[in-house]
Short mmCIF file of C-alpha atoms and ligand atoms in Angstrom, two decimals:
data_model
loop_
_atom_site.label_atom_id
_atom_site.label_comp_id
_atom_site.label_asym_id
_atom_site.label_seq_id
_atom_site.Cartn_x
_atom_site.Cartn_y
_atom_site.Cartn_z
CA MET C 35 -0.01 0.00 -0.03
CA LEU C 36 2.80 2.38 1.01
CA ILE C 37 4.66 1.63 -2.20
CA PHE C 38 1.47 2.35 -4.14
CA VAL C 39 1.02 5.72 -2.44
CA VAL C 40 4.69 6.60 -3.05
CA ILE C 41 4.35 5.70 -6.77
CA LEU C 42 1.08 7.60 -7.06
CA SER C 43 2.44 10.75 -5.46
CA GLN C 44 5.56 10.55 -7.58
CA PHE C 45 3.35 10.32 -10.63
CA LEU C 46 1.25 13.32 -9.61
CA LEU C 47 4.38 15.35 -8.86
CA GLU C 48 5.71 14.58 -12.30
CA LEU C 49 2.45 15.58 -13.92
CA ALA C 50 2.34 18.87 -12.03
CA ALA C 51 5.96 19.58 -12.92
CA VAL C 52 5.41 18.96 -16.60
CA ASN C 53 2.05 20.63 -17.06
CA VAL C 54 3.24 23.28 -19.45
CA THR C 55 1.54 24.07 -22.66
CA PRO C 56 3.32 22.60 -25.72
CA GLU C 57 3.39 25.90 -27.50
CA THR C 58 5.29 27.96 -24.93
CA LYS C 59 7.69 27.53 -22.05
CA ILE C 60 5.34 28.94 -19.51
CA SER C 61 2.44 27.35 -17.70
CA SER C 62 -1.13 28.01 -18.66
CA THR C 63 -3.47 30.02 -16.43
CA SER C 64 -3.45 27.46 -13.66
CA ASN C 65 -1.96 24.12 -12.81
CA PHE C 66 -4.99 22.66 -14.49
CA ILE C 67 -4.15 19.31 -15.91
CA TRP C 68 -5.64 19.20 -19.40
CA SER C 69 -5.73 16.42 -21.94
CA TYR C 70 -6.22 15.98 -25.68
CA ASP C 71 -8.93 13.45 -24.88
CA ASP C 72 -11.40 16.10 -23.64
CA GLU C 73 -11.03 19.53 -25.20
CA SER C 74 -14.26 20.73 -23.63
CA LYS C 75 -12.42 20.84 -20.29
CA TRP C 76 -9.45 22.96 -21.49
CA PRO C 77 -8.76 26.05 -19.39
CA GLY C 78 -8.92 29.48 -21.04
CA LYS C 79 -11.95 31.30 -22.42
CA LEU C 80 -10.73 31.25 -26.01
CA CYS C 81 -10.28 27.45 -26.02
CA GLN C 82 -13.92 27.14 -25.01
CA SER C 83 -15.75 29.89 -26.84
CA GLY C 84 -13.78 29.55 -30.04
CA GLY C 85 -12.66 33.15 -30.53
CA LYS C 86 -12.17 34.61 -33.99
CA ARG C 87 -8.84 33.24 -35.23
CA GLN C 88 -8.38 29.83 -33.61
CA SER C 89 -5.95 27.22 -34.83
CA PRO C 90 -5.45 24.70 -36.27
CA ILE C 91 -7.51 24.94 -39.46
CA ASP C 92 -8.09 22.98 -42.65
CA ILE C 93 -6.26 24.95 -45.35
CA ARG C 94 -8.43 24.86 -48.49
CA THR C 95 -5.95 25.57 -51.30
CA ASP C 96 -8.73 27.03 -53.50
CA ASP C 97 -9.29 29.72 -50.86
CA VAL C 98 -5.63 30.61 -50.30
CA VAL C 99 -4.86 34.18 -51.36
CA ARG C 100 -1.81 34.72 -53.53
CA ASP C 101 -0.52 37.90 -51.97
CA PHE C 102 0.03 40.00 -55.07
CA ARG C 103 -0.91 43.17 -53.20
CA LYS C 104 1.36 42.46 -50.25
CA GLU C 105 -1.50 42.64 -47.80
CA PHE C 106 0.05 40.12 -45.41
CA ILE C 107 3.45 39.11 -46.78
CA LYS C 108 5.10 42.48 -46.76
CA TYR C 109 8.63 41.87 -45.61
CA GLY C 110 10.44 40.02 -48.40
CA PRO C 111 11.85 36.45 -48.25
CA LEU C 112 11.94 34.58 -44.96
CA LYS C 113 15.30 34.75 -43.25
CA PHE C 114 16.58 32.13 -40.77
CA THR C 115 19.67 32.90 -38.72
CA GLY C 116 21.48 30.57 -36.33
CA TYR C 117 19.55 27.26 -36.68
CA LYS C 118 22.63 25.11 -37.30
CA LYS C 119 23.97 24.63 -33.78
CA VAL C 120 21.35 25.16 -31.19
CA LEU C 121 21.80 24.27 -27.56
CA THR C 122 18.61 22.80 -26.17
CA THR C 123 17.02 20.82 -23.34
CA GLY C 124 14.85 17.89 -24.43
CA ILE C 125 11.67 17.44 -22.33
CA ASN C 126 8.78 14.99 -22.36
CA ASN C 127 6.16 17.29 -20.86
CA GLY C 128 3.29 14.84 -20.89
CA HIS C 129 1.80 16.31 -24.05
CA THR C 130 4.68 16.16 -26.51
CA ILE C 131 8.43 15.88 -26.85
CA GLN C 132 9.94 19.35 -26.86
CA PHE C 133 13.44 20.80 -27.36
CA SER C 134 13.70 24.17 -25.60
CA THR C 135 16.50 26.60 -26.34
CA GLU C 136 19.02 27.06 -23.54
CA GLY C 137 21.06 30.12 -22.54
CA GLU C 138 20.70 33.85 -23.13
CA ASP C 139 17.87 35.10 -25.35
CA LEU C 140 20.47 36.80 -27.50
CA MET C 141 21.92 33.50 -28.45
CA HIS C 142 18.67 32.00 -29.77
CA PRO C 143 18.08 31.50 -33.49
CA LEU C 144 16.12 34.26 -35.21
CA ILE C 145 13.53 34.43 -37.97
CA SER C 146 12.38 37.51 -39.89
CA GLY C 147 10.83 38.46 -43.23
CA GLY C 148 7.75 37.13 -45.04
CA PRO C 149 4.71 38.19 -42.96
CA LEU C 150 6.85 39.14 -39.94
CA LYS C 151 7.30 42.84 -39.20
CA TYR C 152 9.65 42.07 -36.29
CA ARG C 153 12.38 39.60 -35.57
CA TYR C 154 11.36 36.55 -33.55
CA ARG C 155 13.61 34.33 -31.40
CA LEU C 156 13.19 30.58 -31.19
CA GLU C 157 12.00 29.33 -27.76
CA GLN C 158 11.39 25.67 -28.52
CA LEU C 159 10.28 23.07 -31.06
CA HIS C 160 7.90 20.17 -30.49
CA PHE C 161 6.08 17.44 -32.38
CA HIS C 162 2.46 16.60 -33.08
CA TRP C 163 1.43 13.18 -34.43
CA LEU C 164 -0.87 13.41 -36.44
CA SER C 165 -0.55 16.91 -37.91
CA GLU C 166 -2.73 19.66 -36.44
CA HIS C 167 -3.27 21.57 -39.67
CA ALA C 168 -4.88 19.80 -42.63
CA VAL C 169 -4.59 20.66 -46.32
CA ASN C 170 -7.81 20.13 -48.33
CA GLY C 171 -9.07 17.84 -45.58
CA VAL C 172 -5.96 15.63 -45.52
CA LYS C 173 -3.58 15.34 -42.56
CA TYR C 174 0.07 14.49 -42.54
CA PRO C 175 1.46 11.87 -40.08
CA MET C 176 3.47 14.59 -38.24
CA GLU C 177 3.72 18.34 -37.79
CA ILE C 178 6.70 20.00 -36.16
CA HIS C 179 6.20 23.42 -34.53
CA PHE C 180 9.10 25.87 -34.09
CA VAL C 181 7.70 28.35 -31.52
CA HIS C 182 9.19 31.84 -31.76
CA VAL C 183 8.64 34.95 -29.60
CA ARG C 184 8.95 38.52 -30.74
CA ALA C 185 12.57 39.39 -29.95
CA ASP C 186 11.60 42.67 -28.28
CA LEU C 187 9.11 41.08 -25.87
CA THR C 188 9.08 38.58 -23.01
CA VAL C 189 7.00 35.46 -23.45
CA ASN C 190 4.28 36.83 -21.19
CA GLN C 191 4.05 40.07 -23.08
CA ALA C 192 4.04 38.28 -26.40
CA LEU C 193 1.10 36.11 -25.40
CA HIS C 194 -1.08 39.22 -25.23
CA ARG C 195 -0.15 40.80 -28.61
CA LYS C 196 -1.79 39.87 -31.86
CA ASP C 197 1.63 39.25 -33.41
CA GLY C 198 3.51 38.20 -30.32
CA LEU C 199 4.46 34.75 -31.51
CA ALA C 200 5.53 33.24 -34.82
CA ILE C 201 5.17 29.49 -35.20
CA VAL C 202 6.91 27.88 -38.15
CA SER C 203 5.38 24.55 -39.04
CA VAL C 204 6.87 21.68 -41.03
CA PHE C 205 4.84 18.62 -42.00
CA GLY C 206 6.36 15.15 -41.78
CA ASN C 207 5.54 12.33 -44.21
CA VAL C 208 6.44 8.67 -43.68
CA GLN C 209 8.41 6.85 -46.35
CA SER C 210 9.71 3.30 -45.94
CA GLU C 211 12.98 3.50 -47.83
CA LEU C 212 15.10 6.59 -47.43
CA ASP C 213 18.63 7.59 -48.42
CA ASP C 214 20.94 8.87 -45.68
CA SER C 215 20.70 12.26 -47.21
CA ASP C 216 16.91 12.21 -46.57
CA LEU C 217 17.30 11.64 -42.80
CA HIS C 218 15.86 14.95 -41.65
CA MET C 219 14.96 13.44 -38.30
CA GLY C 220 18.13 11.42 -37.68
CA GLU C 221 19.65 13.74 -35.11
CA VAL C 222 16.47 14.19 -33.11
CA MET C 223 15.85 10.42 -33.10
CA THR C 224 19.09 9.72 -31.24
CA HIS C 225 17.63 11.61 -28.25
CA VAL C 226 14.01 10.46 -28.37
CA PRO C 227 14.69 7.05 -26.68
CA LYS C 228 15.72 8.95 -23.55
CA LEU C 229 12.54 11.00 -23.53
CA MET C 230 9.90 8.25 -23.63
CA ARG C 231 8.19 8.92 -20.30
CA PRO C 232 6.49 12.10 -18.95
CA GLY C 233 8.98 14.03 -16.87
CA ASN C 234 12.05 12.77 -18.72
CA ARG C 235 14.54 15.57 -19.38
CA LEU C 236 17.84 15.76 -21.19
CA SER C 237 19.95 18.92 -21.06
CA GLY C 238 22.88 20.05 -23.22
CA VAL C 239 21.42 18.67 -26.45
CA LEU C 240 23.09 20.29 -29.46
CA LEU C 241 20.73 20.19 -32.47
CA ASP C 242 21.24 21.08 -36.12
CA MET C 243 17.73 22.35 -36.75
CA SER C 244 18.47 23.31 -40.35
CA LYS C 245 17.98 19.59 -41.17
CA LEU C 246 14.40 19.72 -39.82
CA LEU C 247 13.91 22.89 -41.80
CA ASN C 248 15.41 21.56 -45.00
CA VAL C 249 12.42 22.47 -47.19
CA ASP C 250 11.63 25.01 -49.88
CA LYS C 251 11.40 28.13 -47.79
CA SER C 252 9.78 30.22 -50.49
CA SER C 253 6.62 28.09 -50.45
CA TYR C 254 4.38 28.44 -47.42
CA TYR C 255 0.88 29.20 -46.16
CA THR C 256 0.62 31.95 -43.64
CA TYR C 257 -2.24 33.35 -41.49
CA ALA C 258 -2.97 35.03 -38.19
CA GLY C 259 -4.17 32.37 -35.75
CA SER C 260 -3.81 31.08 -32.19
CA LEU C 261 -1.98 28.67 -29.96
CA THR C 262 -3.33 25.12 -30.40
CA SER C 263 -3.11 24.38 -26.66
CA PRO C 264 -4.34 26.18 -23.52
CA ASP C 265 -4.82 29.13 -23.29
CA CYS C 266 -5.37 29.20 -27.08
CA ASN C 267 -4.12 32.88 -27.20
CA GLU C 268 -4.84 34.61 -30.51
CA ALA C 269 -1.25 35.84 -30.73
CA VAL C 270 0.33 33.70 -33.47
CA ILE C 271 1.47 34.38 -36.99
CA TRP C 272 1.59 30.90 -38.51
CA ILE C 273 4.11 30.03 -41.28
CA ILE C 274 3.39 26.56 -42.64
CA PHE C 275 5.72 25.15 -45.23
CA THR C 276 4.06 23.33 -48.14
CA THR C 277 6.88 20.80 -48.58
CA PRO C 278 7.02 18.02 -45.92
CA ILE C 279 10.17 16.46 -44.60
CA VAL C 280 10.31 12.63 -44.45
CA LEU C 281 10.64 10.11 -41.62
CA THR C 282 11.17 6.36 -41.83
CA ASP C 283 8.56 3.89 -40.57
CA ALA C 284 10.78 3.00 -37.64
CA GLN C 285 11.20 6.64 -36.61
CA TYR C 286 7.48 7.27 -36.77
CA ARG C 287 6.73 4.09 -34.79
CA MET C 288 9.00 5.34 -31.99
CA PHE C 289 6.78 8.40 -31.59
CA ALA C 290 3.72 6.13 -31.32
CA ASN C 291 5.41 4.39 -28.38
CA ILE C 292 6.10 7.56 -26.42
CA GLY C 293 4.28 7.27 -23.11
CA ILE C 294 1.96 10.22 -23.42
CA VAL C 295 -1.45 9.87 -24.92
CA ARG C 296 -3.06 8.24 -27.89
CA HIS C 297 -2.69 11.44 -29.93
CA ASN C 298 -1.69 15.06 -29.43
CA PHE C 299 -3.48 17.28 -31.89
CA ARG C 300 -6.22 19.78 -31.22
CA SER C 301 -9.33 19.35 -33.41
CA LEU C 302 -9.73 21.55 -36.49
CA GLN C 303 -11.25 24.96 -35.75
CA LYS C 304 -13.91 26.93 -37.59
CA VAL C 305 -12.62 29.38 -40.20
CA ASN C 306 -13.80 32.87 -39.34
CA GLN C 307 -11.28 35.63 -40.03
CA GLN C 308 -8.35 33.38 -40.79
CA VAL C 309 -7.49 34.34 -44.40
CA VAL C 310 -4.62 32.13 -45.53
CA TYR C 311 -2.01 33.82 -47.73
CA MET C 312 0.77 32.50 -49.84
CA PRO C 313 3.74 34.13 -51.56
CA VAL C 314 3.02 34.96 -55.21
CA GLU C 315 5.24 32.79 -57.33
CA VAL C 316 4.77 29.41 -55.72
CA LYS C 317 3.30 26.18 -56.93
CA VAL C 318 0.66 24.75 -54.64
CA LYS C 319 1.64 21.37 -53.31
CA VAL C 320 -1.01 19.17 -51.75
CA PRO C 321 -0.80 15.65 -50.36
CA HIS C 322 -0.65 13.05 -53.16
CA ILE C 323 -4.09 11.61 -52.65
CA VAL C 324 -5.63 15.05 -53.14
CA GLN C 325 -3.42 15.81 -56.13
CA PHE C 326 -4.84 12.66 -57.72
CA PHE C 327 -8.39 13.82 -57.28
CA VAL C 328 -7.60 17.34 -58.44
CA ASP C 329 -6.04 15.85 -61.63
CA VAL C 330 -8.99 13.56 -62.19
CA GLY C 331 -11.37 16.43 -61.49
CA ARG C 332 -9.61 18.58 -64.01
CA ALA C 333 -9.62 15.82 -66.66
CA VAL C 334 -13.35 15.22 -66.18
CA THR C 335 -14.13 18.97 -66.35
CA ASP C 336 -12.07 19.29 -69.51
CA PHE C 337 -13.81 16.38 -71.01
CA PHE C 338 -17.24 17.78 -70.34
CA LYS C 339 -16.14 21.23 -71.58
CA ASN C 340 -15.20 19.65 -74.88
CA PHE C 341 -18.29 17.51 -74.86
CA GLY C 342 -20.45 20.54 -74.14
CA THR C 343 -18.93 22.46 -77.04
CA PHE C 344 -19.37 19.57 -79.32
CA VAL C 345 -23.02 19.12 -78.39
CA SER C 346 -23.71 22.85 -78.65
CA ASN C 347 -22.09 22.96 -82.06
CA GLY C 348 -23.92 19.90 -83.14
CA ILE C 349 -27.33 21.34 -82.44
CA HIS C 350 -26.42 24.89 -83.54
CA VAL C 351 -27.46 26.65 -80.37
CA ARG C 352 -24.60 29.13 -80.57
ZN1 LIG U 517 2.28 22.69 -31.39
#
């Protein structure tokens, strides 16, 4: 009995210690223990009432605005500085595996450009399996979030500004046979086995994040949204790359074995004011299955167009 009590109290202590929201370093409003199994019990008014620009959303590529008029993407190409050697602490916080930047704020990697009026410093990256965002109703096996805070603000200040945070998102696809050169996740995976249980922590981890960000950086969706975990603050500029990175089956299976929960994605939110923009000269990439239907759809439409013309000509209605 005593052993049971000791184990139980140890477990509760761990839970309390790790109850931080995946999107930021800081705790949510309270020490409220929330779970992905019941979103109706999440703390924070915005998580409950929905707000106006909640995330994640299903990105409908037909509705994405090419930003010819520079309404949202006003600051040139995206610029990433200092992502090659980043000193981090790996944490299993009970909701995800996260790598938080260590040391002085000044040493953190920085992103600017694109839709970002300010410079943003990297606070942490973490993983969602499945993806939180969807493209034309299709999800990817994984989504990696690089959470950045406006360089001129503290995390707490940033959470209350409409552009306080910038989250860069990279989708992950699973592929069974990969070349070494394709091992985007290789470095991260060497640390994951030590982070399998809630409360596990690993400091002094040096990560080359440019591997995780090895995608076409000129092609992305961007919109003003929210955190996808409590308190769902509407403070995030999302930058979601259209090209996924790839993982092996074995790598993906390891995430499925992490002792957290069955899944760790928030459900898709209603689209209200979230207009999704895209840089002008970019090809839209969508998951293969959708591409197939788009192609078939186009072929069928073309066929009927021809057919229609033919019929019209045939009966001289024009
Ligand atoms: Zn996230």
